[in-house]
Short mmCIF file of C-alpha atoms in Angstrom, two decimals:
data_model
loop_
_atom_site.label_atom_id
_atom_site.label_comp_id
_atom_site.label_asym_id
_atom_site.label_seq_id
_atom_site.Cartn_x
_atom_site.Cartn_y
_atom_site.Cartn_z
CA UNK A 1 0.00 0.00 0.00
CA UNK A 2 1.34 3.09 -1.09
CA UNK A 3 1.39 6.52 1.53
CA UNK A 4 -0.84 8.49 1.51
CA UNK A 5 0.56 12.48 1.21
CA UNK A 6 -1.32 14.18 3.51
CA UNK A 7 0.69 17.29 3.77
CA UNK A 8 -1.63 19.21 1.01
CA UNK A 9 -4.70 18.27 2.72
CA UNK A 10 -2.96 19.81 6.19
CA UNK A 11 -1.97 22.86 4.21
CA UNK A 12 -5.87 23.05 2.87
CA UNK A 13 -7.39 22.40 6.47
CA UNK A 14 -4.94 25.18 7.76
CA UNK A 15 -5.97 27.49 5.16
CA UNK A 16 -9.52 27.30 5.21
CA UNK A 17 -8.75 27.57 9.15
CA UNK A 18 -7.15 30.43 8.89
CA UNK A 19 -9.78 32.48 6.06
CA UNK A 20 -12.86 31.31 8.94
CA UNK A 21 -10.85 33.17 11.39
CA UNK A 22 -10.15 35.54 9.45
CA UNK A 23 -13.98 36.39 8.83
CA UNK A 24 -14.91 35.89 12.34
CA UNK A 25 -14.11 39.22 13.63
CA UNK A 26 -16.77 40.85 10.94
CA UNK A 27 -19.81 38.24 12.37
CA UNK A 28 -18.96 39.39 15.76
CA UNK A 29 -21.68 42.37 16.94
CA UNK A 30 -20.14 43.61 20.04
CA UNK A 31 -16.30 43.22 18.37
CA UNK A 32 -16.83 46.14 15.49
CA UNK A 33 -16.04 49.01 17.82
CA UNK A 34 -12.17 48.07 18.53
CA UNK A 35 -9.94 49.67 15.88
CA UNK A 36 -7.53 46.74 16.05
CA UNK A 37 -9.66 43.70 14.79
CA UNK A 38 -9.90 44.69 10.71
CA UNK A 39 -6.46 44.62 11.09
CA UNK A 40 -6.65 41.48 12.20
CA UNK A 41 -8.59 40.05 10.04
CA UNK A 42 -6.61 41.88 7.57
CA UNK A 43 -3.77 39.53 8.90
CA UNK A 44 -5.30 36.29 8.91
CA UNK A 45 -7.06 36.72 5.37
CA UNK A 46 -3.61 37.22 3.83
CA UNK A 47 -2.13 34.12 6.09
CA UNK A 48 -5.09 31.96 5.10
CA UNK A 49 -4.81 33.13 1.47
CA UNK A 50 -0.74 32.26 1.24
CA UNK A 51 -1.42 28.93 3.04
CA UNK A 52 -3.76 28.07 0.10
CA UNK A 53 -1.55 29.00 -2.43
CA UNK A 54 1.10 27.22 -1.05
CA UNK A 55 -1.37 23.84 -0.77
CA UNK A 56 -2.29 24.49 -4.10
CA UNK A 57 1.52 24.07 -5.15
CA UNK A 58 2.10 20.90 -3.28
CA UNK A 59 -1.04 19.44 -4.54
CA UNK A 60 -0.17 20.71 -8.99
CA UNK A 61 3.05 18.46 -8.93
CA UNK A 62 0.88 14.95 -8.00
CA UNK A 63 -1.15 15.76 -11.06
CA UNK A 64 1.39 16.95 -13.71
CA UNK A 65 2.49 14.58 -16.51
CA UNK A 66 6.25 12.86 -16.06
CA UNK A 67 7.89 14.97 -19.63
CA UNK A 68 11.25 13.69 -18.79
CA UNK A 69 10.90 11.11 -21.90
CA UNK A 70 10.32 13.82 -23.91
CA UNK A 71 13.44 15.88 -26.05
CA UNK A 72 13.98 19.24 -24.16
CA UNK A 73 13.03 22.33 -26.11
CA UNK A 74 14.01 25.82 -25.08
CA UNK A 75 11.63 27.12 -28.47
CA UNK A 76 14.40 26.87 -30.99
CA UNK A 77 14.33 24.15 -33.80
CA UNK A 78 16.28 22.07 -31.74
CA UNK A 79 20.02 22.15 -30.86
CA UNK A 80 21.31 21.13 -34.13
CA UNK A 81 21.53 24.12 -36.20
CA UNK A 82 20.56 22.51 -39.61
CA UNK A 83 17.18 21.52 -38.44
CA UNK A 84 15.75 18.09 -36.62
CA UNK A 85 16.74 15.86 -40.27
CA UNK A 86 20.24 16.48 -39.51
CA UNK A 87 20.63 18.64 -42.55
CA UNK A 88 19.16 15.27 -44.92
CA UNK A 89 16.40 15.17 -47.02
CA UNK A 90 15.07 12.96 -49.08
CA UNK A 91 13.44 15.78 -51.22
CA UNK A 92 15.28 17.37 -53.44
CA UNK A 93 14.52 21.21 -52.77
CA UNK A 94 15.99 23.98 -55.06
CA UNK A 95 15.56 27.32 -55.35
CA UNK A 96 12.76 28.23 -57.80
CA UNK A 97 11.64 24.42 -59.03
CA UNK A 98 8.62 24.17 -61.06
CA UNK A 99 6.39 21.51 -59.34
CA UNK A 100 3.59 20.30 -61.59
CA UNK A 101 0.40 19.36 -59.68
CA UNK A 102 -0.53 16.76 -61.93
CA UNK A 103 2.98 15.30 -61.93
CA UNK A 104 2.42 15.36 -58.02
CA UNK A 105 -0.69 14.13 -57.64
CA UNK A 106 -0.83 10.67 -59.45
CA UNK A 107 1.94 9.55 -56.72
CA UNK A 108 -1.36 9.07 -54.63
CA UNK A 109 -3.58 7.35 -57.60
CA UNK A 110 -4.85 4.19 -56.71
CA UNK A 111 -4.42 4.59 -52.36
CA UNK A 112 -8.40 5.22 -52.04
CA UNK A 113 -10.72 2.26 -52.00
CA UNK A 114 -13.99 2.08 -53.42
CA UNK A 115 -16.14 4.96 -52.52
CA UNK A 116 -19.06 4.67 -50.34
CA UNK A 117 -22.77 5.48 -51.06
CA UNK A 118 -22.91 8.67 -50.10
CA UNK A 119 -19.93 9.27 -51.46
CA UNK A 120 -20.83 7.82 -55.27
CA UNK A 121 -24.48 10.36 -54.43
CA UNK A 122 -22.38 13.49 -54.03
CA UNK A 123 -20.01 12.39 -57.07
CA UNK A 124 -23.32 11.77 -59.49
CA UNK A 125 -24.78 15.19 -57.80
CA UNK A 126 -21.33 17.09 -58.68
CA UNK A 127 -21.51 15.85 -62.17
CA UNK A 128 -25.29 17.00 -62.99
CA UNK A 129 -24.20 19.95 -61.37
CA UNK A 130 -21.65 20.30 -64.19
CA UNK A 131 -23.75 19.43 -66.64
CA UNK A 132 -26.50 21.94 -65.81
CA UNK A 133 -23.67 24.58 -64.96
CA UNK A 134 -22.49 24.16 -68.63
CA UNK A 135 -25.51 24.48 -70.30
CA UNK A 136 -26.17 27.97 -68.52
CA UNK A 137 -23.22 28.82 -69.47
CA UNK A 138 -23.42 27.86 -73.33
CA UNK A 139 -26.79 29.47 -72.92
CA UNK A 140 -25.69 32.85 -71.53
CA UNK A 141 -22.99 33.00 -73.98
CA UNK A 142 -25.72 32.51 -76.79
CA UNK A 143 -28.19 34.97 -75.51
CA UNK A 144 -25.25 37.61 -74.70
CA UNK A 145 -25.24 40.89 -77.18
CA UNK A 146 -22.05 42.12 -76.38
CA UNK A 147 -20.58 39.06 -77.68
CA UNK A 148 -22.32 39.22 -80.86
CA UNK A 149 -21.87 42.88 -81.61
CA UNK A 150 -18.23 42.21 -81.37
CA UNK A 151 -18.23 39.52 -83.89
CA UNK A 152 -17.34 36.21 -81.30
CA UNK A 153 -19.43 33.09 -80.28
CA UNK A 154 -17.81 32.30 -76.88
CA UNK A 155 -15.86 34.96 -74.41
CA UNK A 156 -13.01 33.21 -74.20
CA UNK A 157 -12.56 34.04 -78.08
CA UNK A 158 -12.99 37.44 -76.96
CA UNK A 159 -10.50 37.61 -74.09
CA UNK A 160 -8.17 35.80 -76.27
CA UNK A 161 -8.79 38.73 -78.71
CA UNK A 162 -7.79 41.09 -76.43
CA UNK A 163 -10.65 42.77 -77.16
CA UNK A 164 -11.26 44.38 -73.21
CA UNK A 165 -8.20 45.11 -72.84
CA UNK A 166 -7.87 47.96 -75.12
CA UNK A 167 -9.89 51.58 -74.44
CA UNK A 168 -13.45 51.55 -76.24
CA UNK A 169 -14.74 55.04 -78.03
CA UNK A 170 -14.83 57.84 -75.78
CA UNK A 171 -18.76 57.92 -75.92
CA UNK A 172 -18.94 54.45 -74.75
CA UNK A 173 -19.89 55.20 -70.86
CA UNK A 174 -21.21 59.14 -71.70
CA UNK A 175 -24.81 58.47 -71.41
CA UNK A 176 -24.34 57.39 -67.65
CA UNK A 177 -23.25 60.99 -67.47
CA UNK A 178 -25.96 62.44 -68.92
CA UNK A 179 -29.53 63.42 -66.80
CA UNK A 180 -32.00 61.06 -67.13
CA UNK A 181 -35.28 62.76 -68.82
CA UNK A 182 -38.17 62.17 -66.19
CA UNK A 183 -40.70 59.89 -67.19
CA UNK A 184 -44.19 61.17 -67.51
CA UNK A 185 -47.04 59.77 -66.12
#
C-alpha cells in the first residue's frame, strides 16, 4: 500500500482555518467598535490566502504529466543548427523548381478504395451539377449581345482577342453621365 501524502490536505485544512478566522471578527456584533480587529482580520485573510496558495503548489506536482521522456526544447528548432533531419532530405529542394500538380498528384492514384454510397451520391450530384452549370453557361454566352456585336461566339474568343483590354470610343460610358429625362405619367 502506497502513503498516503497528507501534507496538502494539512496545508488546505490550515488554510480554510485560517480564512474562517479571518472572517470571524466581521460576524462578531459587540467586536466592530475596537480599531484593532480589521487589522486582524486583515492579517489572517492574507495568512489563510498564502497557506492556500502554497497547498495548491504541493497538490499541482501529483497531477502533472512525467515529460522527462520527452526531447527538451528551449523554443528553438532544436540544438542542431541545420534543423531536426540532420541537414538530410530525401526531397530534393531547389531554389525556384517548377512543381507540376498533376505530376504530383498521381503519386497518390490508386491509395483510395472504393467509394461509399454517399460518397458515389455526391459524385453523381457534382456531375449533374456540371452538366447543368455548362448548359447555362453555353446558354448565356448565346443569348449575350455584347458578344455578338463584337463579332465572337464564346468569351473566351474574346479575351483571347484582347478585345477588353484595349480603351473603347470615348462615348462608350457618356450616357451614364448624362440626366436622365423624367418619365411622364
Amino acid at each position: 500500500m502506497q502513503p498516503v501524502a497528507r501534507s496538502p490536505f494539512v496545508a488546505m485544512c490550515i488554510a480554510g482555518g485560517l480564512l474562517a478566522s479571518s472572517l470571524l471578527p466581521w460576524f462578531m456584533p459587540g467586536l466592530n467598535g475596537n480599531a484593532y480587529l480589521p487589522w486582524i482580520s486583515l492579517v489572517l485573510g492574507t495568512a489563510g490566502l498564502q497557506a492556500l496558495y502554497v497547498a495548491s503548489n504541493m497538490v499541482r506536482g501529483e497531477f502533472e504529466e512525467d515529460t522527462s521522456h520527452l526531447q527538451p526544447s528551449d523554443g528553438r528548432r532544436g540544438g542542431d543548427p541545420s534543423g531536426w533531419t540532420g541537414g538530410r532530405s530525401e526531397a530534393v529542394l531547389g531554389g525556384g523548381e517548377r512543381r507540376d500538380a498533376v505530376e504530383a498528384g498521381r503519386a497518390y492514384e490508386g491509395l483510395e478504395g472504393p467509394l461509399r454510397p454517399a460518397e458515389l451520391l455526391l459524385a453523381e450530384a457534382n456531375l449533374r451539377h456540371d452538366e447543368v452549370a455548362a448548359a447555362r453557361w453555353a446558354a448565356s454566352e448565346a443569348a449575350d449581345s455584347d458578344l455578338t456585336e463584337a463579332g465572337f461566339e464564346r468569351l473566351g474568343d474574346l479575351i483571347a482577342a484582347n478585345r477588353l483590354t484595349r480603351p473603347g470610343p470615348e462615348e462608350t460610358f457618356h450616357h451614364l453621365n448624362r440626366p436622365s429625362k423624367p418619365e411622364e405619367p
